[in-house]
Tab-separated table of C-alpha atoms and ligand atoms in Angstrom:
chain	number	residue	atom	x	y	z
A	613	MET	CA	5.952	-9.697	0.662
A	614	THR	CA	2.863	-10.534	-1.404
A	615	THR	CA	1.589	-8.142	-4.043
A	616	TYR	CA	-1.591	-7.747	-2.030
A	617	ASP	CA	0.474	-6.642	0.980
A	618	ARG	CA	2.367	-4.221	-1.255
A	619	LEU	CA	-0.944	-2.717	-2.347
A	620	ILE	CA	-2.060	-2.326	1.267
A	621	GLN	CA	1.259	-0.707	2.114
A	622	ILE	CA	0.905	1.754	-0.797
A	623	GLN	CA	-2.589	2.677	0.318
A	624	GLU	CA	-1.494	3.218	3.910
A	625	ALA	CA	1.563	5.262	2.976
A	626	ARG	CA	-0.037	7.409	0.271
A	627	GLY	CA	-3.678	7.661	1.333
A	628	ALA	CA	-4.707	6.054	-1.960
A	629	GLY	CA	-2.915	4.376	-4.851
A	630	TYR	CA	-2.817	5.089	-8.566
A	631	LEU	CA	-3.122	2.129	-10.947
A	632	VAL	CA	-2.841	2.467	-14.716
A	633	LEU	CA	-4.669	0.039	-16.981
A	634	LEU	CA	-2.590	-1.055	-19.972
A	635	ASP	CA	-4.586	-2.711	-22.726
A	636	PRO	CA	-2.514	-4.918	-25.078
A	637	ASP	CA	-4.768	-3.855	-27.972
A	638	LYS	CA	-3.999	-0.174	-27.506
A	639	LYS	CA	-0.184	-0.179	-27.239
A	640	SER	CA	2.452	-1.979	-29.268
A	641	LEU	CA	5.285	-3.999	-27.744
A	642	ASP	CA	7.731	-1.372	-29.018
A	643	GLU	CA	6.170	1.506	-27.122
A	644	ILE	CA	5.001	-0.210	-23.941
A	645	ALA	CA	8.323	-0.404	-22.051
A	646	ASP	CA	8.942	3.356	-22.376
A	647	MET	CA	5.367	4.141	-21.414
A	648	ALA	CA	5.578	1.869	-18.352
A	649	ARG	CA	8.865	3.449	-17.218
A	650	HIS	CA	7.421	6.909	-17.710
A	651	CYS	CA	4.421	5.994	-15.542
A	652	GLU	CA	6.647	4.630	-12.775
A	653	GLU	CA	8.776	7.797	-12.759
A	654	ALA	CA	5.656	9.971	-12.653
A	655	GLY	CA	4.384	8.285	-9.478
A	656	VAL	CA	2.116	5.471	-10.691
A	657	ASP	CA	1.855	2.711	-8.057
A	658	GLY	CA	1.094	-0.287	-10.258
A	659	PHE	CA	-0.277	-1.587	-13.534
A	660	LEU	CA	-3.388	-3.558	-14.384
A	661	ILE	CA	-3.232	-5.505	-17.638
A	662	GLY	CA	-6.254	-6.846	-19.477
A	663	GLY	CA	-9.360	-5.980	-21.445
A	664	SER	CA	-12.945	-7.205	-21.899
A	665	LEU	CA	-12.188	-8.100	-25.509
A	666	LEU	CA	-8.729	-8.825	-26.869
A	667	PHE	CA	-7.588	-8.796	-30.498
A	668	SER	CA	-3.833	-8.796	-30.031
A	669	ASP	CA	-1.825	-12.015	-29.890
A	670	HIS	CA	1.011	-10.626	-27.757
A	671	PHE	CA	-0.577	-10.756	-24.292
A	672	ASP	CA	2.186	-12.788	-22.662
A	673	ALA	CA	5.022	-10.783	-24.271
A	674	PHE	CA	3.227	-7.567	-23.336
A	675	VAL	CA	3.140	-8.552	-19.654
A	676	GLN	CA	6.750	-9.713	-19.735
A	677	THR	CA	7.957	-6.486	-21.378
A	678	ILE	CA	6.255	-4.352	-18.735
A	679	LYS	CA	7.489	-6.557	-15.897
A	680	GLU	CA	11.088	-6.239	-17.121
A	681	ALA	CA	10.804	-2.458	-17.448
A	682	VAL	CA	9.505	-1.522	-13.981
A	683	SER	CA	9.633	-2.506	-10.327
A	684	ILE	CA	6.088	-1.499	-9.314
A	685	PRO	CA	3.450	-4.286	-9.223
A	686	VAL	CA	2.220	-5.687	-12.552
A	687	ILE	CA	-1.201	-7.209	-11.973
A	688	LEU	CA	-3.447	-9.118	-14.353
A	689	PHE	CA	-6.991	-7.828	-14.675
A	690	PRO	CA	-8.380	-10.497	-16.979
A	691	GLY	CA	-11.460	-10.148	-19.151
A	692	GLY	CA	-11.546	-13.951	-19.340
A	693	ALA	CA	-9.750	-17.218	-18.643
A	694	SER	CA	-7.297	-16.773	-21.519
A	695	GLN	CA	-5.710	-13.609	-20.106
A	696	VAL	CA	-3.167	-15.196	-17.791
A	697	SER	CA	0.612	-14.888	-17.819
A	698	LYS	CA	3.286	-16.233	-15.504
A	699	HIS	CA	5.241	-12.981	-15.861
A	700	ALA	CA	2.823	-10.935	-13.744
A	701	ASP	CA	3.221	-10.371	-9.999
A	702	ALA	CA	-0.388	-11.292	-9.259
A	703	LEU	CA	-3.783	-11.881	-10.782
A	704	LEU	CA	-7.032	-10.265	-9.733
A	705	PHE	CA	-9.077	-13.439	-9.413
A	706	MET	CA	-12.342	-11.708	-9.970
A	707	SER	CA	-15.989	-12.593	-9.961
A	708	LEU	CA	-18.468	-10.230	-11.580
A	709	ILE	CA	-20.725	-10.101	-8.545
A	710	SER	CA	-22.979	-7.292	-9.810
A	711	GLY	CA	-24.232	-9.617	-12.564
A	712	ARG	CA	-26.184	-12.836	-12.686
A	713	ASN	CA	-24.296	-14.492	-15.492
A	714	PRO	CA	-22.863	-17.771	-14.147
A	715	GLN	CA	-20.026	-17.681	-16.689
A	716	ALA	CA	-18.751	-14.366	-15.261
A	717	LEU	CA	-19.512	-15.376	-11.665
A	718	ILE	CA	-17.714	-18.760	-11.660
A	719	GLY	CA	-17.368	-20.269	-15.172
A	720	GLU	CA	-14.295	-18.359	-16.371
A	721	GLN	CA	-12.667	-18.834	-12.973
A	722	VAL	CA	-13.029	-22.634	-13.222
A	723	MET	CA	-11.458	-22.541	-16.702
A	724	ALA	CA	-8.570	-20.408	-15.437
A	725	ALA	CA	-7.904	-22.170	-12.114
A	726	PRO	CA	-5.819	-25.154	-13.348
A	727	ILE	CA	-3.616	-22.846	-15.465
A	728	VAL	CA	-3.196	-20.410	-12.576
A	729	HIS	CA	-2.307	-23.320	-10.292
A	730	LYS	CA	0.346	-24.531	-12.701
A	731	MET	CA	1.820	-21.035	-13.014
A	732	GLY	CA	1.884	-20.607	-9.238
A	733	ILE	CA	0.944	-16.949	-9.572
A	734	GLU	CA	-0.465	-15.008	-6.598
A	735	THR	CA	-4.250	-14.624	-6.733
A	736	ILE	CA	-6.171	-11.731	-5.193
A	737	PRO	CA	-9.871	-12.570	-4.848
A	738	MET	CA	-11.865	-9.584	-6.058
A	739	GLY	CA	-15.546	-8.670	-6.145
A	740	TYR	CA	-16.058	-6.804	-9.416
A	741	MET	CA	-19.104	-4.566	-9.723
A	742	LEU	CA	-20.196	-2.841	-12.909
A	743	VAL	CA	-22.042	0.433	-12.411
A	744	GLU	CA	-24.404	1.947	-14.963
A	745	SER	CA	-22.520	4.743	-16.732
A	746	GLY	CA	-24.725	6.395	-19.339
A	747	THR	CA	-23.857	4.078	-22.195
A	748	VAL	CA	-23.362	0.369	-22.880
A	749	THR	CA	-19.689	-0.312	-22.146
A	750	ALA	CA	-17.620	-3.179	-23.557
A	751	ALA	CA	-17.530	-4.752	-20.082
A	752	GLU	CA	-21.322	-4.680	-19.841
A	753	PHE	CA	-21.888	-6.033	-23.335
A	754	MET	CA	-19.213	-8.702	-23.228
A	755	SER	CA	-20.196	-9.934	-19.771
A	756	ASN	CA	-23.870	-10.011	-20.710
A	757	THR	CA	-24.825	-8.587	-17.329
A	758	ARG	CA	-26.844	-5.625	-16.109
A	759	PRO	CA	-24.838	-2.990	-14.265
A	760	LEU	CA	-25.854	-1.657	-10.845
A	761	PRO	CA	-28.207	1.351	-11.051
A	762	ARG	CA	-26.170	4.499	-10.380
A	763	GLU	CA	-28.889	6.192	-8.321
A	764	LYS	CA	-29.267	3.229	-5.929
A	765	PRO	CA	-26.077	3.165	-3.844
A	766	GLU	CA	-27.667	0.847	-1.287
A	767	ILE	CA	-27.767	-1.913	-3.923
A	768	ALA	CA	-24.024	-1.439	-4.469
A	769	VAL	CA	-23.509	-1.625	-0.683
A	770	ALA	CA	-25.371	-4.952	-0.467
A	771	HIS	CA	-23.199	-6.386	-3.272
A	772	ALA	CA	-20.001	-5.064	-1.693
A	773	LEU	CA	-20.876	-6.616	1.672
A	774	ALA	CA	-21.795	-9.921	0.022
A	775	GLY	CA	-18.393	-9.927	-1.698
A	776	GLN	CA	-16.635	-9.205	1.580
A	777	TYR	CA	-18.559	-11.925	3.441
A	778	LEU	CA	-17.673	-14.391	0.673
A	779	GLY	CA	-14.006	-13.736	1.469
A	780	MET	CA	-13.011	-11.345	-1.282
A	781	LYS	CA	-9.954	-9.247	-0.412
A	782	ILE	CA	-10.681	-6.261	-2.605
A	783	LEU	CA	-13.662	-4.639	-4.334
A	784	TYR	CA	-13.808	-2.840	-7.680
A	785	LEU	CA	-16.528	-0.331	-8.543
A	786	GLU	CA	-16.296	-0.074	-12.320
A	787	ALA	CA	-18.105	2.293	-14.664
A	788	GLY	CA	-16.422	0.554	-17.637
A	789	SER	CA	-13.553	1.651	-19.816
A	790	GLY	CA	-14.418	4.853	-21.670
A	791	ALA	CA	-17.580	5.310	-19.596
A	792	LYS	CA	-19.512	8.505	-20.206
A	793	LEU	CA	-20.133	8.895	-16.462
A	794	SER	CA	-17.762	7.681	-13.761
A	795	VAL	CA	-18.868	5.955	-10.538
A	796	PRO	CA	-20.880	8.492	-8.500
A	797	GLU	CA	-19.268	9.758	-5.291
A	798	PRO	CA	-22.321	9.032	-3.067
A	799	MET	CA	-22.060	5.364	-4.074
A	800	ILE	CA	-18.334	5.287	-3.217
A	801	GLN	CA	-19.068	6.975	0.115
A	802	MET	CA	-21.793	4.510	1.056
A	803	VAL	CA	-19.748	1.461	0.090
A	804	ARG	CA	-16.734	2.848	1.989
A	805	ALA	CA	-18.871	3.469	5.083
A	806	THR	CA	-19.921	-0.200	5.267
A	807	ALA	CA	-17.483	-2.586	3.584
A	808	THR	CA	-14.024	-2.556	5.175
A	809	ILE	CA	-11.850	-4.120	2.442
A	810	PRO	CA	-9.949	-1.911	-0.065
A	811	LEU	CA	-11.978	-0.374	-2.855
A	812	ILE	CA	-10.772	0.209	-6.419
A	813	VAL	CA	-12.684	2.761	-8.504
A	814	GLY	CA	-12.324	3.157	-12.267
A	815	GLY	CA	-13.972	3.853	-15.583
A	816	GLY	CA	-14.451	7.251	-17.225
A	817	ILE	CA	-12.058	9.160	-14.937
A	818	ARG	CA	-10.557	11.761	-17.281
A	819	ASN	CA	-8.936	14.396	-15.090
A	820	PRO	CA	-7.038	14.635	-11.782
A	821	GLU	CA	-9.875	16.599	-10.118
A	822	ASP	CA	-12.302	13.714	-10.716
A	823	ALA	CA	-9.734	11.277	-9.379
A	824	ALA	CA	-9.247	13.390	-6.220
A	825	ALA	CA	-13.014	13.522	-5.683
A	826	LYS	CA	-13.228	9.709	-5.797
A	827	VAL	CA	-10.389	9.434	-3.255
A	828	LYS	CA	-12.125	11.965	-1.001
A	829	ALA	CA	-15.294	9.864	-1.248
A	830	GLY	CA	-13.344	6.801	-0.041
A	831	ALA	CA	-11.649	5.054	-2.985
A	832	SER	CA	-8.479	3.188	-1.970
A	833	PHE	CA	-7.190	2.933	-5.561
A	834	ILE	CA	-7.992	4.833	-8.738
A	835	VAL	CA	-7.634	3.283	-12.177
A	836	THR	CA	-7.253	5.227	-15.407
A	837	GLY	CA	-6.931	3.692	-18.859
A	838	ASN	CA	-8.294	5.605	-21.843
A	839	VAL	CA	-7.104	9.044	-20.826
A	840	LEU	CA	-3.445	8.012	-21.200
A	841	GLU	CA	-3.872	6.329	-24.551
A	842	SER	CA	-3.033	9.482	-26.448
A	843	ASP	CA	0.551	10.672	-26.016
A	844	GLU	CA	-0.573	14.304	-25.560
A	845	ASN	CA	-2.085	13.347	-22.222
A	846	HIS	CA	1.078	11.830	-20.772
A	847	HIS	CA	1.832	15.044	-18.901
A	848	LEU	CA	-1.302	14.234	-16.858
A	849	ILE	CA	0.209	11.103	-15.300
A	850	GLN	CA	2.101	13.013	-12.642
A	851	LYS	CA	-0.904	15.251	-11.979
A	852	PHE	CA	-3.112	12.201	-11.488
A	853	ALA	CA	-0.558	10.695	-9.110
A	854	GLU	CA	-0.378	13.896	-7.061
A	855	ALA	CA	-4.170	14.239	-6.946
A	856	ILE	CA	-4.621	10.621	-5.833
A	857	HIS	CA	-1.827	10.552	-3.231
A	858	SER	CA	-3.633	12.356	-0.461
A	859	LYS	CA	-0.788	11.495	1.982
A	860	GLY	CA	2.991	11.319	1.865
B	1652	LIG	C1	-11.522	0.060	-16.983
B	1652	LIG	O1	-11.628	1.222	-14.958
B	1652	LIG	C2	-10.833	1.000	-16.054
B	1652	LIG	O2	-11.547	-1.221	-16.462
B	1652	LIG	C3	-10.346	2.245	-16.737
B	1652	LIG	O3	-11.373	2.953	-17.391
B	1652	LIG	O4	-10.334	3.481	-19.594
B	1652	LIG	O5	-12.318	4.775	-18.779
B	1652	LIG	O6	-10.087	5.067	-17.707
B	1652	LIG	P1	-10.986	4.147	-18.419
């Protein structure tokens, strides 16, 4: 079964899925295997690995360590063409469709394609949309794009439909890691009511209640990153999973 099919299965069985973003700059190789196992036991459905800006030089080993520690999907969520690893189950082959920067729309993808081909890794075409979130996020700055206005959900809908018609298999509404404000529910609702492909929502989600509200609005998958970076918040993992799994 492909990783994409596994994701669909998770969504169907659980109502929505919980994905945890692991940033190689924020966790050491020594601590990541335990953290990944803990997440799996607490009900996390999969991992995304990547970042808009990367300082660490252990990306490949980081992916491999996580992959060896767990059996849930390990999926690359690359900030650029250099963030690829053959150890992952799949790669979100994303285009930043909310922006008008050709490098983020197609340039990085062209750089990555020959390497991805050689690795033979599964690709999941994804329409990635940045949403204005009250501050300039790393994703916004590094991509040199303007995010979608948060009070104009119809603009998000038009982008989501364009992504779907271009053949993308999944959409991501992203407020940006550490966003002050998460993606507004009315925008999720409107996108869900029109586009039919699965919808990932992330950025600035700090508590299980927020996560549940995004699922209620129509998110198929919720991503959290920052909130789990401090060890004191690890007790929240299971609470997030329970809040997100509306079924089963
Ligand atoms: C970023 O959506 C993810 O790509 C996660 O965001 O770190 O704010 O949870 P946070």
